mmCIF file of C-alpha atoms in Angstrom:
data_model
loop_
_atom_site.group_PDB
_atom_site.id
_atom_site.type_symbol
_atom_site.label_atom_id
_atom_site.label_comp_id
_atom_site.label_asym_id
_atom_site.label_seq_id
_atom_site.Cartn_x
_atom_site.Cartn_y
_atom_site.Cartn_z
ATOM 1 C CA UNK I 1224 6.529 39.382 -35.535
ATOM 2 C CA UNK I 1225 9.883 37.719 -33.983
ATOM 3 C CA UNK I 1226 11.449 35.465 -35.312
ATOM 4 C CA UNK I 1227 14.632 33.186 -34.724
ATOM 5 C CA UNK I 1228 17.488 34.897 -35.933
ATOM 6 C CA UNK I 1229 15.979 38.874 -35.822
ATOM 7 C CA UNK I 1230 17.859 41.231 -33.790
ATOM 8 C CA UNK I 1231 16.203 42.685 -31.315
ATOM 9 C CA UNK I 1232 16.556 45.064 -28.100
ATOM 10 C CA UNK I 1233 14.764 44.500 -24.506
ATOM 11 C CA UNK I 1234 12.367 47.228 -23.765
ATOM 12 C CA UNK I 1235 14.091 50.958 -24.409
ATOM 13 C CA UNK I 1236 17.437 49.541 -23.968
ATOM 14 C CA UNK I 1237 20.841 50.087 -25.679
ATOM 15 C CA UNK I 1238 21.946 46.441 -25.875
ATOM 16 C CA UNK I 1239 21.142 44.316 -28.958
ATOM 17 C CA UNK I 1240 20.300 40.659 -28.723
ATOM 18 C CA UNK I 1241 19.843 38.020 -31.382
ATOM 19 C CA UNK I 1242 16.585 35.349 -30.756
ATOM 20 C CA UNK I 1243 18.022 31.822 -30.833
ATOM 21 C CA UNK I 1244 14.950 30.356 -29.327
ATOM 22 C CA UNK I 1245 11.542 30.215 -27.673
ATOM 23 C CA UNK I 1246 10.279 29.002 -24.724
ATOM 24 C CA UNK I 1247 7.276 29.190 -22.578
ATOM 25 C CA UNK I 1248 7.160 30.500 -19.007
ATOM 26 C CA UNK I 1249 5.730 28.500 -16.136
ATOM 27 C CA UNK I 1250 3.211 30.867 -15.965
ATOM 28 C CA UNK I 1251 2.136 31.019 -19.618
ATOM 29 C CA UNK I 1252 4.151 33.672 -20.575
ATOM 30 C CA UNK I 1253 5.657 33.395 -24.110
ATOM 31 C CA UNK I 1254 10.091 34.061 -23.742
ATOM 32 C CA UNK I 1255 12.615 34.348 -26.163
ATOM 33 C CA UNK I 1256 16.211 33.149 -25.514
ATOM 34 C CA UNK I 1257 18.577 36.089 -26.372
ATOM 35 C CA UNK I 1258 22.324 36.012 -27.401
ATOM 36 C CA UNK I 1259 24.402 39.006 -26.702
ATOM 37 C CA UNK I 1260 25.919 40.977 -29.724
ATOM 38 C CA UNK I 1261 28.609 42.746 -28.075
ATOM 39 C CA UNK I 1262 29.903 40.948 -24.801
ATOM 40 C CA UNK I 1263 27.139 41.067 -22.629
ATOM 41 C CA UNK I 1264 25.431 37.868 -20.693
ATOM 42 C CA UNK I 1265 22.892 35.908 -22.220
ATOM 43 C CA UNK I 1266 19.675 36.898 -21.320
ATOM 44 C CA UNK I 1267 16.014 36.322 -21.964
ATOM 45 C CA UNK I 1268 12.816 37.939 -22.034
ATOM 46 C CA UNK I 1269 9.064 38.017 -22.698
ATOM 47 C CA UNK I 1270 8.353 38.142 -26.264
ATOM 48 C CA UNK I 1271 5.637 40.967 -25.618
ATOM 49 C CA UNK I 1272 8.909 43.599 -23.945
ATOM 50 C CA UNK I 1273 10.849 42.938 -27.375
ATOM 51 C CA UNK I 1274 11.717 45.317 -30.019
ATOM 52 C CA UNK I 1275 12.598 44.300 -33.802
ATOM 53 C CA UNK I 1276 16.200 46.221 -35.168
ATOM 54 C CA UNK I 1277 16.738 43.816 -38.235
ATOM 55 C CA UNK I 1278 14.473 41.007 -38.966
ATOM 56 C CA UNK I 1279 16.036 37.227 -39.183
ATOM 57 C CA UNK I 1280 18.832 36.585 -41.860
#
């Protein structure tokens, strides 16, 4: 499960995020607001293409 706070990576990729929030798609589709670790943009996602590194603190 994903929670606020857990960091996370986007599919396969190198690039680790940190949830700060949740949101839902116009389309249904359940999306997670991610914050860069290491000086990349802001992105976000669908929760379902989301891989757990370290749960929330």
């Amino acid at each position: 499960m994903i929670a606020l706070g857990a960091v996370v990576r986007r599919g396969r990729g190198r690039t680790l995020y940190r949830v700060t929030d949740f949101w839902t798609a116009v389309d249904g589709t359940p999306m997670a607001s991610l914050e860069p670790l290491e000086g990349y943009t802001s992105a976000s996602a669908p929760v379902a293409s989301l891989t757990v590194v370290d749960g929330a603190a």
